[in-house]
Each structure stands twice: as structure tokens, then as C-alpha cells.
PDB file of C-alpha atoms in Angstrom:
ATOM      1  CA  MET E   1      14.114  22.110  -3.428  1.00  0.00           C
ATOM      2  CA  PHE E   2      13.468  20.740   0.065  1.00  0.00           C
ATOM      3  CA  GLN E   3      15.625  17.667   0.749  1.00  0.00           C
ATOM      4  CA  ARG E   4      13.878  14.887   2.630  1.00  0.00           C
ATOM      5  CA  ASP E   5      15.611  12.864   5.324  1.00  0.00           C
ATOM      6  CA  ILE E   6      14.737   9.678   7.206  1.00  0.00           C
ATOM      7  CA  LYS E   7      12.572  10.455  10.233  1.00  0.00           C
ATOM      8  CA  ASP E   8      12.254   6.925  11.620  1.00  0.00           C
ATOM      9  CA  HIS E   9      13.204   3.476  10.364  1.00  0.00           C
ATOM     10  CA  TRP E  10      12.831  -0.163  11.405  1.00  0.00           C
ATOM     11  CA  THR E  11      13.305  -3.697  10.140  1.00  0.00           C
ATOM     12  CA  VAL E  12      10.087  -5.633   9.645  1.00  0.00           C
ATOM     13  CA  GLN E  13       9.678  -8.660  11.907  1.00  0.00           C
ATOM     14  CA  TYR E  14       7.924 -11.688  10.449  1.00  0.00           C
ATOM     15  CA  GLU E  15       5.572 -14.117  12.129  1.00  0.00           C
ATOM     16  CA  GLU E  16       4.822 -17.645  10.973  1.00  0.00           C
ATOM     17  CA  LYS E  17       1.065 -18.184  10.689  1.00  0.00           C
ATOM     18  CA  ASP E  18      -1.205 -21.210  10.624  1.00  0.00           C
ATOM     19  CA  PHE E  19      -1.918 -22.818   7.228  1.00  0.00           C
ATOM     20  CA  PRO E  20      -3.007 -21.489   4.727  1.00  0.00           C
ATOM     21  CA  HIS E  21      -1.626 -18.101   5.880  1.00  0.00           C
ATOM     22  CA  VAL E  22       2.083 -18.925   5.736  1.00  0.00           C
ATOM     23  CA  GLN E  23       3.842 -15.803   7.054  1.00  0.00           C
ATOM     24  CA  MET E  24       3.085 -12.150   7.791  1.00  0.00           C
ATOM     25  CA  GLY E  25       4.982  -8.981   8.634  1.00  0.00           C
ATOM     26  CA  LEU E  26       3.419  -5.683   9.762  1.00  0.00           C
ATOM     27  CA  ILE E  27       5.246  -2.902   7.912  1.00  0.00           C
ATOM     28  CA  LEU E  28       3.070   0.029   9.042  1.00  0.00           C
ATOM     29  CA  ASN E  29       1.400  -0.305  12.447  1.00  0.00           C
ATOM     30  CA  PRO E  30      -2.141   1.163  12.588  1.00  0.00           C
ATOM     31  CA  GLU E  31      -1.426   2.436  16.106  1.00  0.00           C
ATOM     32  CA  ARG E  32       0.779   5.072  14.435  1.00  0.00           C
ATOM     33  CA  TRP E  33      -1.946   6.408  12.132  1.00  0.00           C
ATOM     34  CA  ARG E  34      -1.604  10.033  13.281  1.00  0.00           C
ATOM     35  CA  GLU E  35       2.065  10.097  12.300  1.00  0.00           C
ATOM     36  CA  LEU E  36       1.477   8.071   9.121  1.00  0.00           C
ATOM     37  CA  ASP E  37      -1.650   9.999   7.971  1.00  0.00           C
ATOM     38  CA  PRO E  38      -3.227   9.166   5.518  1.00  0.00           C
ATOM     39  CA  PHE E  39      -1.682   5.677   5.663  1.00  0.00           C
ATOM     40  CA  ILE E  40      -3.399   3.266   8.072  1.00  0.00           C
ATOM     41  CA  LEU E  41      -1.360   0.075   7.804  1.00  0.00           C
ATOM     42  CA  MET E  42       0.713  -2.003   5.426  1.00  0.00           C
ATOM     43  CA  ALA E  43       1.245  -5.754   5.687  1.00  0.00           C
ATOM     44  CA  GLU E  44       3.493  -8.184   3.850  1.00  0.00           C
ATOM     45  CA  ASP E  45       1.900 -11.607   3.475  1.00  0.00           C
ATOM     46  CA  TRP E  46       2.767 -15.032   2.122  1.00  0.00           C
ATOM     47  CA  PHE E  47      -0.369 -17.120   1.710  1.00  0.00           C
ATOM     48  CA  LYS E  48      -1.986 -20.032  -0.064  1.00  0.00           C
ATOM     49  CA  ARG E  49      -5.530 -20.304  -1.350  1.00  0.00           C
ATOM     50  CA  GLY E  50      -8.191 -19.967   1.339  1.00  0.00           C
ATOM     51  CA  THR E  51      -6.522 -17.252   3.432  1.00  0.00           C
ATOM     52  CA  PHE E  52      -8.373 -14.158   2.222  1.00  0.00           C
ATOM     53  CA  SER E  53     -11.643 -15.550   0.887  1.00  0.00           C
ATOM     54  CA  ASP E  54     -14.856 -13.483   0.788  1.00  0.00           C
ATOM     55  CA  HIS E  55     -14.673 -10.496   3.191  1.00  0.00           C
ATOM     56  CA  PRO E  56     -15.988  -6.907   3.444  1.00  0.00           C
ATOM     57  CA  HIS E  57     -14.377  -3.444   3.629  1.00  0.00           C
ATOM     58  CA  ARG E  58     -15.611   0.129   4.031  1.00  0.00           C
ATOM     59  CA  GLY E  59     -14.160   3.623   4.309  1.00  0.00           C
ATOM     60  CA  PHE E  60     -10.680   3.326   2.769  1.00  0.00           C
ATOM     61  CA  GLN E  61      -8.615   2.244  -0.234  1.00  0.00           C
ATOM     62  CA  THR E  62      -6.163  -0.612  -0.714  1.00  0.00           C
ATOM     63  CA  ILE E  63      -3.075  -0.714  -2.910  1.00  0.00           C
ATOM     64  CA  THR E  64      -1.860  -4.309  -3.314  1.00  0.00           C
ATOM     65  CA  TYR E  65       1.567  -4.929  -4.836  1.00  0.00           C
ATOM     66  CA  VAL E  66       2.411  -8.496  -5.893  1.00  0.00           C
ATOM     67  CA  ILE E  67       6.025  -9.394  -5.055  1.00  0.00           C
ATOM     68  CA  ASP E  68       5.857 -13.029  -6.179  1.00  0.00           C
ATOM     69  CA  GLY E  69       3.355 -15.737  -7.067  1.00  0.00           C
ATOM     70  CA  ARG E  70      -0.065 -15.098  -8.577  1.00  0.00           C
ATOM     71  CA  LEU E  71      -2.976 -13.300  -6.932  1.00  0.00           C
ATOM     72  CA  GLU E  72      -6.584 -13.897  -7.999  1.00  0.00           C
ATOM     73  CA  HIS E  73      -9.076 -11.108  -7.340  1.00  0.00           C
ATOM     74  CA  ILE E  74     -12.828 -11.829  -7.231  1.00  0.00           C
ATOM     75  CA  ASP E  75     -15.519  -9.331  -6.215  1.00  0.00           C
ATOM     76  CA  ASN E  76     -19.298  -9.478  -5.922  1.00  0.00           C
ATOM     77  CA  HIS E  77     -19.785  -7.012  -8.804  1.00  0.00           C
ATOM     78  CA  GLY E  78     -18.506  -9.555 -11.316  1.00  0.00           C
ATOM     79  CA  GLY E  79     -14.879  -8.490 -11.275  1.00  0.00           C
ATOM     80  CA  HIS E  80     -12.177 -11.101 -11.786  1.00  0.00           C
ATOM     81  CA  SER E  81      -8.463 -10.811 -12.551  1.00  0.00           C
ATOM     82  CA  ILE E  82      -5.100 -12.507 -12.070  1.00  0.00           C
ATOM     83  CA  LEU E  83      -2.146 -10.400 -10.974  1.00  0.00           C
ATOM     84  CA  GLU E  84       1.505 -11.434 -11.106  1.00  0.00           C
ATOM     85  CA  ALA E  85       4.856 -10.126  -9.870  1.00  0.00           C
ATOM     86  CA  GLY E  86       5.125  -6.351 -10.247  1.00  0.00           C
ATOM     87  CA  ASP E  87       1.380  -5.871 -10.797  1.00  0.00           C
ATOM     88  CA  ILE E  88      -0.775  -3.652  -8.586  1.00  0.00           C
ATOM     89  CA  GLN E  89      -4.454  -3.601  -7.753  1.00  0.00           C
ATOM     90  CA  TYR E  90      -6.208  -0.540  -6.398  1.00  0.00           C
ATOM     91  CA  MET E  91      -9.533  -0.872  -4.586  1.00  0.00           C
ATOM     92  CA  ASN E  92     -11.767   1.929  -3.411  1.00  0.00           C
ATOM     93  CA  ALA E  93     -13.858   0.183  -0.756  1.00  0.00           C
ATOM     94  CA  GLY E  94     -15.914   3.352  -0.329  1.00  0.00           C
ATOM     95  CA  SER E  95     -19.395   2.624   0.984  1.00  0.00           C
ATOM     96  CA  GLY E  96     -18.929  -1.137   1.006  1.00  0.00           C
ATOM     97  CA  ALA E  97     -16.797  -3.678  -0.861  1.00  0.00           C
ATOM     98  CA  ARG E  98     -17.028  -7.439  -0.708  1.00  0.00           C
ATOM     99  CA  HIS E  99     -14.248  -9.372  -2.387  1.00  0.00           C
ATOM    100  CA  ALA E 100     -11.747 -12.213  -2.181  1.00  0.00           C
ATOM    101  CA  GLU E 101      -7.972 -12.181  -2.683  1.00  0.00           C
ATOM    102  CA  GLU E 102      -6.664 -15.684  -3.303  1.00  0.00           C
ATOM    103  CA  ALA E 103      -3.456 -17.409  -4.311  1.00  0.00           C
ATOM    104  CA  VAL E 104      -3.833 -19.160  -7.670  1.00  0.00           C
ATOM    105  CA  ASP E 105      -3.839 -22.981  -7.720  1.00  0.00           C
ATOM    106  CA  HIS E 106      -0.882 -24.189  -5.601  1.00  0.00           C
ATOM    107  CA  ASP E 107       1.033 -20.886  -5.649  1.00  0.00           C
ATOM    108  CA  ILE E 108       2.179 -19.089  -2.548  1.00  0.00           C
ATOM    109  CA  ALA E 109       1.147 -15.474  -3.163  1.00  0.00           C
ATOM    110  CA  HIS E 110       3.569 -12.909  -1.723  1.00  0.00           C
ATOM    111  CA  THR E 111       2.053  -9.434  -1.491  1.00  0.00           C
ATOM    112  CA  LEU E 112       2.220  -6.011   0.101  1.00  0.00           C
ATOM    113  CA  GLN E 113      -1.113  -4.423   0.954  1.00  0.00           C
ATOM    114  CA  LEU E 114      -1.398  -0.779   1.953  1.00  0.00           C
ATOM    115  CA  TRP E 115      -4.529   0.707   3.532  1.00  0.00           C
ATOM    116  CA  LEU E 116      -4.931   4.323   2.400  1.00  0.00           C
ATOM    117  CA  ASN E 117      -7.549   6.369   4.235  1.00  0.00           C
ATOM    118  CA  LEU E 118     -10.431   8.239   2.606  1.00  0.00           C
ATOM    119  CA  PRO E 119     -11.631  11.637   3.844  1.00  0.00           C
ATOM    120  CA  LYS E 120     -15.072  11.615   5.437  1.00  0.00           C
ATOM    121  CA  GLU E 121     -16.794  13.040   2.345  1.00  0.00           C
ATOM    122  CA  LEU E 122     -15.484  10.156   0.178  1.00  0.00           C
ATOM    123  CA  LYS E 123     -16.242   7.236   2.517  1.00  0.00           C
ATOM    124  CA  SER E 124     -19.687   6.815   0.920  1.00  0.00           C
ATOM    125  CA  THR E 125     -18.401   6.612  -2.661  1.00  0.00           C
ATOM    126  CA  LYS E 126     -19.071   3.684  -4.975  1.00  0.00           C
ATOM    127  CA  THR E 127     -16.748   0.673  -4.769  1.00  0.00           C
ATOM    128  CA  SER E 128     -14.300   0.401  -7.659  1.00  0.00           C
ATOM    129  CA  TYR E 129     -11.175  -1.531  -8.697  1.00  0.00           C
ATOM    130  CA  GLN E 130      -8.285  -0.810 -11.034  1.00  0.00           C
ATOM    131  CA  ASN E 131      -5.440  -3.084 -12.097  1.00  0.00           C
ATOM    132  CA  VAL E 132      -2.058  -1.703 -13.145  1.00  0.00           C
ATOM    133  CA  TYR E 133       0.042  -4.400 -14.771  1.00  0.00           C
ATOM    134  CA  SER E 134       3.819  -4.109 -14.520  1.00  0.00           C
ATOM    135  CA  GLU E 135       4.328  -3.721 -18.248  1.00  0.00           C
ATOM    136  CA  THR E 136       1.778  -0.875 -18.495  1.00  0.00           C
ATOM    137  CA  ALA E 137       3.409   1.308 -15.820  1.00  0.00           C
ATOM    138  CA  PRO E 138       5.751   3.788 -17.544  1.00  0.00           C
ATOM    139  CA  THR E 139       9.458   3.334 -16.822  1.00  0.00           C
ATOM    140  CA  VAL E 140      12.338   5.787 -17.179  1.00  0.00           C
ATOM    141  CA  GLN E 141      15.950   4.651 -17.347  1.00  0.00           C
ATOM    142  CA  PHE E 142      18.697   6.688 -15.681  1.00  0.00           C
ATOM    143  CA  ASN E 143      22.409   6.157 -15.238  1.00  0.00           C
ATOM    144  CA  GLY E 144      22.602   3.136 -12.937  1.00  0.00           C
ATOM    145  CA  GLY E 145      18.956   2.158 -12.771  1.00  0.00           C
ATOM    146  CA  SER E 146      15.316   2.800 -13.572  1.00  0.00           C
ATOM    147  CA  ILE E 147      12.118   4.159 -12.047  1.00  0.00           C
ATOM    148  CA  LYS E 148       8.681   2.663 -12.682  1.00  0.00           C
ATOM    149  CA  VAL E 149       5.782   5.003 -11.869  1.00  0.00           C
ATOM    150  CA  TYR E 150       2.502   3.389 -10.830  1.00  0.00           C
ATOM    151  CA  ALA E 151       0.757   6.490  -9.475  1.00  0.00           C
ATOM    152  CA  GLY E 152       1.409  10.208  -9.336  1.00  0.00           C
ATOM    153  CA  GLN E 153       3.837  12.216 -11.414  1.00  0.00           C
ATOM    154  CA  THR E 154       7.632  12.205 -11.188  1.00  0.00           C
ATOM    155  CA  ALA E 155      10.642  11.956 -13.525  1.00  0.00           C
ATOM    156  CA  GLY E 156       8.534  13.616 -16.214  1.00  0.00           C
ATOM    157  CA  ILE E 157       6.012  10.774 -16.391  1.00  0.00           C
ATOM    158  CA  LYS E 158       2.615  10.057 -14.860  1.00  0.00           C
ATOM    159  CA  GLY E 159       1.484   6.703 -13.512  1.00  0.00           C
ATOM    160  CA  PRO E 160      -1.764   5.119 -14.748  1.00  0.00           C
ATOM    161  CA  LEU E 161      -3.290   4.537 -11.297  1.00  0.00           C
ATOM    162  CA  GLU E 162      -6.230   6.867 -10.607  1.00  0.00           C
ATOM    163  CA  PRO E 163      -7.025   6.894  -6.868  1.00  0.00           C
ATOM    164  CA  LEU E 164      -9.658   9.167  -5.312  1.00  0.00           C
ATOM    165  CA  VAL E 165      -7.046  11.084  -3.312  1.00  0.00           C
ATOM    166  CA  PRO E 166      -3.603  12.474  -4.243  1.00  0.00           C
ATOM    167  CA  PHE E 167      -1.243   9.493  -4.105  1.00  0.00           C
ATOM    168  CA  ALA E 168       2.119   8.557  -5.592  1.00  0.00           C
ATOM    169  CA  LEU E 169       3.898   5.223  -5.829  1.00  0.00           C
ATOM    170  CA  SER E 170       7.138   4.418  -7.635  1.00  0.00           C
ATOM    171  CA  GLU E 171       9.457   1.418  -7.795  1.00  0.00           C
ATOM    172  CA  ILE E 172      13.116   2.432  -8.018  1.00  0.00           C
ATOM    173  CA  SER E 173      15.759  -0.082  -9.149  1.00  0.00           C
ATOM    174  CA  LEU E 174      19.420   0.765  -8.536  1.00  0.00           C
ATOM    175  CA  SER E 175      22.627  -0.965  -9.569  1.00  0.00           C
ATOM    176  CA  GLU E 176      25.585  -1.155  -7.180  1.00  0.00           C
ATOM    177  CA  ASN E 177      27.111   2.269  -6.337  1.00  0.00           C
ATOM    178  CA  SER E 178      24.439   4.175  -8.264  1.00  0.00           C
ATOM    179  CA  ALA E 179      22.323   7.052  -6.917  1.00  0.00           C
ATOM    180  CA  TYR E 180      18.986   8.683  -7.699  1.00  0.00           C
ATOM    181  CA  SER E 181      17.099  11.757  -6.439  1.00  0.00           C
ATOM    182  CA  TYR E 182      13.395  10.939  -6.304  1.00  0.00           C
ATOM    183  CA  GLU E 183      11.021  13.887  -6.591  1.00  0.00           C
ATOM    184  CA  LEU E 184       7.979  13.826  -4.296  1.00  0.00           C
ATOM    185  CA  PRO E 185       4.814  15.905  -4.804  1.00  0.00           C
ATOM    186  CA  GLU E 186       4.166  19.013  -2.744  1.00  0.00           C
ATOM    187  CA  GLY E 187       2.536  18.452   0.657  1.00  0.00           C
ATOM    188  CA  HIS E 188       2.920  14.666   0.692  1.00  0.00           C
ATOM    189  CA  ASN E 189       3.674  12.532   3.730  1.00  0.00           C
ATOM    190  CA  ALA E 190       5.877   9.619   2.634  1.00  0.00           C
ATOM    191  CA  PHE E 191       7.498   6.327   3.522  1.00  0.00           C
ATOM    192  CA  LEU E 192       9.650   3.778   1.736  1.00  0.00           C
ATOM    193  CA  TYR E 193      10.110   0.031   1.820  1.00  0.00           C
ATOM    194  CA  VAL E 194      13.262  -1.786   0.694  1.00  0.00           C
ATOM    195  CA  LEU E 195      12.292  -4.818  -1.383  1.00  0.00           C
ATOM    196  CA  SER E 196      15.899  -5.930  -1.883  1.00  0.00           C
ATOM    197  CA  GLY E 197      19.448  -4.758  -1.472  1.00  0.00           C
ATOM    198  CA  ASP E 198      21.232  -2.217   0.714  1.00  0.00           C
ATOM    199  CA  ILE E 199      20.856   1.575   0.385  1.00  0.00           C
ATOM    200  CA  MET E 200      21.744   4.901   1.979  1.00  0.00           C
ATOM    201  CA  ALA E 201      18.693   7.187   2.128  1.00  0.00           C
ATOM    202  CA  GLY E 202      18.081  10.876   2.794  1.00  0.00           C
ATOM    203  CA  THR E 203      20.366  13.762   3.691  1.00  0.00           C
ATOM    204  CA  GLY E 204      21.684  11.809   6.691  1.00  0.00           C
ATOM    205  CA  GLU E 205      22.465   8.764   4.522  1.00  0.00           C
ATOM    206  CA  THR E 206      20.660   6.301   6.783  1.00  0.00           C
ATOM    207  CA  ASN E 207      21.569   2.708   5.958  1.00  0.00           C
ATOM    208  CA  LEU E 208      18.529   0.576   5.080  1.00  0.00           C
ATOM    209  CA  LYS E 209      18.602  -3.053   3.985  1.00  0.00           C
ATOM    210  CA  LYS E 210      16.069  -5.551   2.644  1.00  0.00           C
ATOM    211  CA  SER E 211      12.820  -5.590   4.686  1.00  0.00           C
ATOM    212  CA  SER E 212      13.538  -2.136   6.131  1.00  0.00           C
ATOM    213  CA  ALA E 213      10.826   0.521   6.227  1.00  0.00           C
ATOM    214  CA  ALA E 214      11.305   4.242   6.870  1.00  0.00           C
ATOM    215  CA  THR E 215       9.204   7.367   7.259  1.00  0.00           C
ATOM    216  CA  LEU E 216      10.458  10.652   5.816  1.00  0.00           C
ATOM    217  CA  THR E 217      10.738  14.123   7.279  1.00  0.00           C
ATOM    218  CA  PHE E 218       7.824  16.298   6.214  1.00  0.00           C
ATOM    219  CA  ASN E 219       7.930  19.924   5.080  1.00  0.00           C
ATOM    220  CA  ASP E 220       4.391  20.740   6.260  1.00  0.00           C
ATOM    221  CA  GLY E 221       3.183  23.845   4.452  1.00  0.00           C
ATOM    222  CA  GLY E 222       6.319  24.059   2.340  1.00  0.00           C
ATOM    223  CA  ALA E 223       5.835  25.181  -1.237  1.00  0.00           C
ATOM    224  CA  GLY E 224       6.780  23.007  -4.163  1.00  0.00           C
ATOM    225  CA  PRO E 225       7.996  19.422  -4.522  1.00  0.00           C
ATOM    226  CA  SER E 226      10.794  17.833  -2.502  1.00  0.00           C
ATOM    227  CA  GLU E 227      13.548  15.289  -3.133  1.00  0.00           C
ATOM    228  CA  LEU E 228      14.778  12.081  -1.545  1.00  0.00           C
ATOM    229  CA  LEU E 229      18.322  10.976  -2.339  1.00  0.00           C
ATOM    230  CA  LEU E 230      18.905   7.218  -2.600  1.00  0.00           C
ATOM    231  CA  LYS E 231      22.347   5.600  -2.972  1.00  0.00           C
ATOM    232  CA  ALA E 232      22.824   1.871  -3.511  1.00  0.00           C
ATOM    233  CA  ASN E 233      25.604  -0.071  -1.779  1.00  0.00           C
ATOM    234  CA  LYS E 234      24.609  -3.064  -3.890  1.00  0.00           C
ATOM    235  CA  ARG E 235      21.861  -3.865  -6.377  1.00  0.00           C
ATOM    236  CA  SER E 236      18.623  -2.694  -4.743  1.00  0.00           C
ATOM    237  CA  LYS E 237      14.906  -2.185  -5.293  1.00  0.00           C
ATOM    238  CA  VAL E 238      12.842   0.328  -3.302  1.00  0.00           C
ATOM    239  CA  LEU E 239       9.170   1.315  -3.210  1.00  0.00           C
ATOM    240  CA  VAL E 240       8.336   4.926  -2.278  1.00  0.00           C
ATOM    241  CA  TYR E 241       4.745   5.755  -1.254  1.00  0.00           C
ATOM    242  CA  SER E 242       3.385   9.263  -0.630  1.00  0.00           C
ATOM    243  CA  SER E 243       0.044  11.012  -0.152  1.00  0.00           C
ATOM    244  CA  LYS E 244      -1.479  14.151   1.365  1.00  0.00           C
ATOM    245  CA  PRO E 245      -2.487  13.964   5.053  1.00  0.00           C
ATOM    246  CA  ILE E 246      -6.248  14.091   5.669  1.00  0.00           C
ATOM    247  CA  LYS E 247      -6.069  15.327   9.292  1.00  0.00           C
ATOM    248  CA  GLU E 248      -9.276  13.672  10.489  1.00  0.00           C
ATOM    249  CA  GLU E 249      -9.993  11.310  13.364  1.00  0.00           C
ATOM    250  CA  VAL E 250      -9.592   7.643  12.441  1.00  0.00           C
ATOM    251  CA  VAL E 251     -11.169   4.540  13.951  1.00  0.00           C
ATOM    252  CA  ALA E 252      -9.808   1.372  12.319  1.00  0.00           C
ATOM    253  CA  TYR E 253     -11.569  -1.758  13.532  1.00  0.00           C
ATOM    254  CA  GLY E 254     -11.609  -5.108  11.765  1.00  0.00           C
ATOM    255  CA  PRO E 255     -12.101  -4.596   8.024  1.00  0.00           C
ATOM    256  CA  PHE E 256     -13.456  -1.028   8.342  1.00  0.00           C
ATOM    257  CA  VAL E 257     -11.849   2.424   8.646  1.00  0.00           C
ATOM    258  CA  MET E 258     -14.234   5.176   9.738  1.00  0.00           C
ATOM    259  CA  ASN E 259     -14.247   8.434  11.757  1.00  0.00           C
ATOM    260  CA  SER E 260     -16.056   7.138  14.851  1.00  0.00           C
ATOM    261  CA  MET E 261     -16.891   3.927  16.678  1.00  0.00           C
ATOM    262  CA  GLU E 262     -20.580   4.434  15.931  1.00  0.00           C
ATOM    263  CA  GLU E 263     -19.779   4.422  12.205  1.00  0.00           C
ATOM    264  CA  ILE E 264     -17.873   1.163  12.729  1.00  0.00           C
ATOM    265  CA  ARG E 265     -20.898  -0.371  14.461  1.00  0.00           C
ATOM    266  CA  GLN E 266     -23.113   0.814  11.595  1.00  0.00           C
ATOM    267  CA  ALA E 267     -20.771  -0.820   9.077  1.00  0.00           C
ATOM    268  CA  TYR E 268     -21.083  -4.152  10.899  1.00  0.00           C
ATOM    269  CA  ARG E 269     -24.880  -3.800  11.012  1.00  0.00           C
ATOM    270  CA  ASP E 270     -25.030  -3.015   7.298  1.00  0.00           C
ATOM    271  CA  TYR E 271     -22.811  -5.987   6.447  1.00  0.00           C
ATOM    272  CA  HIS E 272     -24.848  -8.445   8.544  1.00  0.00           C
ATOM    273  CA  GLU E 273     -28.076  -7.079   7.051  1.00  0.00           C
ATOM    274  CA  GLY E 274     -26.815  -7.879   3.552  1.00  0.00           C
ATOM    275  CA  LYS E 275     -26.258  -4.294   2.412  1.00  0.00           C
ATOM    276  CA  PHE E 276     -22.787  -5.164   1.057  1.00  0.00           C
ATOM    277  CA  GLY E 277     -24.365  -7.560  -1.427  1.00  0.00           C
ATOM    278  CA  GLU E 278     -23.865 -11.248  -2.062  1.00  0.00           C
ATOM    279  CA  GLU E 279     -20.754 -13.305  -1.366  1.00  0.00           C
ATOM    280  CA  ALA E 280     -17.816 -12.848  -3.725  1.00  0.00           C
ATOM    281  CA  LYS E 281     -17.204 -16.195  -5.440  1.00  0.00           C
TER     282      LYS E 281
END
């Protein structure tokens, strides 16, 4: 089985924001979309109510992981839910979503949000949402830790998340001095984010600590799944994301991800003409 290594890695830098957006760190930079394909960006945010009120999206999917606090989701199709630590919400913005993501009451919501691209033929699909609560994601124990599978198939289990494109996401918890070989699907580009702790990752045993992100080497065209070896220097928690590259041109502008600037302009026209529907409230 092909053994994955760390291709590039960095420590996320955080920026204090104006109230009610408390702090933000850019984990995946959209300027690197060709290398990250099909991932567009990922941000880590701390925010109070009023930061991400009613807003539109088109042409991509979001995967929001709640690290701490409570997150309230409201959309203009009547959807409403409260997510807590370890919960995930998937959104297919498709042809046009309009929603709000708010901290609950006086909480400070602490989240990770990934933007996952859609291929051109799926950018006009119907908007949809799916919640995966922490306790409903299957978990497998191993010697020295556990793996929780939100999406995709690994460790003999399949996650409940049902995105429109091939996608895998697992949360791996490791005790001090333990190790785990994570199996990734065939043909997937991948990255990881260290939520806590201190690990050695890949065949080169690259040291990664809390708030570190890393891309993985990619066996383009290689047959079969691959593996990523993780070793914990102390108690650690890691998220591993992977998906198949789309290999299309990307224009990400504001809240839209399309294939051309003209499609971006059309998205703005459609939004201002009310084609995304009424305000989410």
C-alpha cells in the first residue's frame, strides 16, 4: 500500500478581529486552490452572535466542524438546528443557498469551516443540509486511541455524511506514545489539521503540533488506497480530510465559487434580483 508523507506544513497564524468576530485563522489559503484541489479554503473562527448572519453562497459545499461552543444554523428553507462540540454540518450551496450561522445566546462559537468545490455539472444542484452529531458518527477503538468517521469509509466503517462528491473526514484521537495507520481512499488529495497535542506524521515523521496544518504527498493515478502513519508524542487529536481532485478552473470571489468571472457576476445579479429567496431568519 502506498505510504503517504507530508508534502508541506505550516502553523496557523491567528488574527484578532473586531467584535463580534473575535478571532480568525486561515488554515487553507484559497490562493493555493490548484495544489489543494478540490479544497478551496478552510478557516478557524471564534465568534459571537451577529458575525455570520444572513448571507448567500453558490457553487460549492461547506463542512463545518464545531470545536467548542454552540452553533445555530438557520436557512431560508425552514431549516434550523443547534450544533455542539464534535458535531458537523454539511451544506451543498449548489445553485444558491441563503443561511445564517450564529453563536447561541452568549456563547463564543469556535468552528472550522472547509469550502469543498463542486464540479461544473453539480454547481446548479438544489441546496441541501445535513447534520452529523458527534454521537452518531461511528467510532472504532484501537490500541492507544480511537477513530471517529464522519464521511467516507476507513477502519471497516462508513461515515454517515453523504456529500455530492467523494469525500472523507475522520477524527483520530491518540494517547501518548501511541501510533495509528490511517487508510485513505484511492485517488484522494488530502490534508490534516492538528486540533491538539504533538505528533509525528508520514514516512518522514514530520513533527506537527497544535494548530499545525499539512498537505500530503499524492499518488496521482496510483491504484488502491494509501496509508498515513501518525505517532503521538503526547495525547493528541487530528482531523484528516480527503477528496478527489476536480481539475477544473476555479474563480472564488466573495461568497461564490464558480468556473469563470462571468459566472461570479451572474451569481451577484441573481442574488440582488432575489433569486436566492428571502432572508434567513
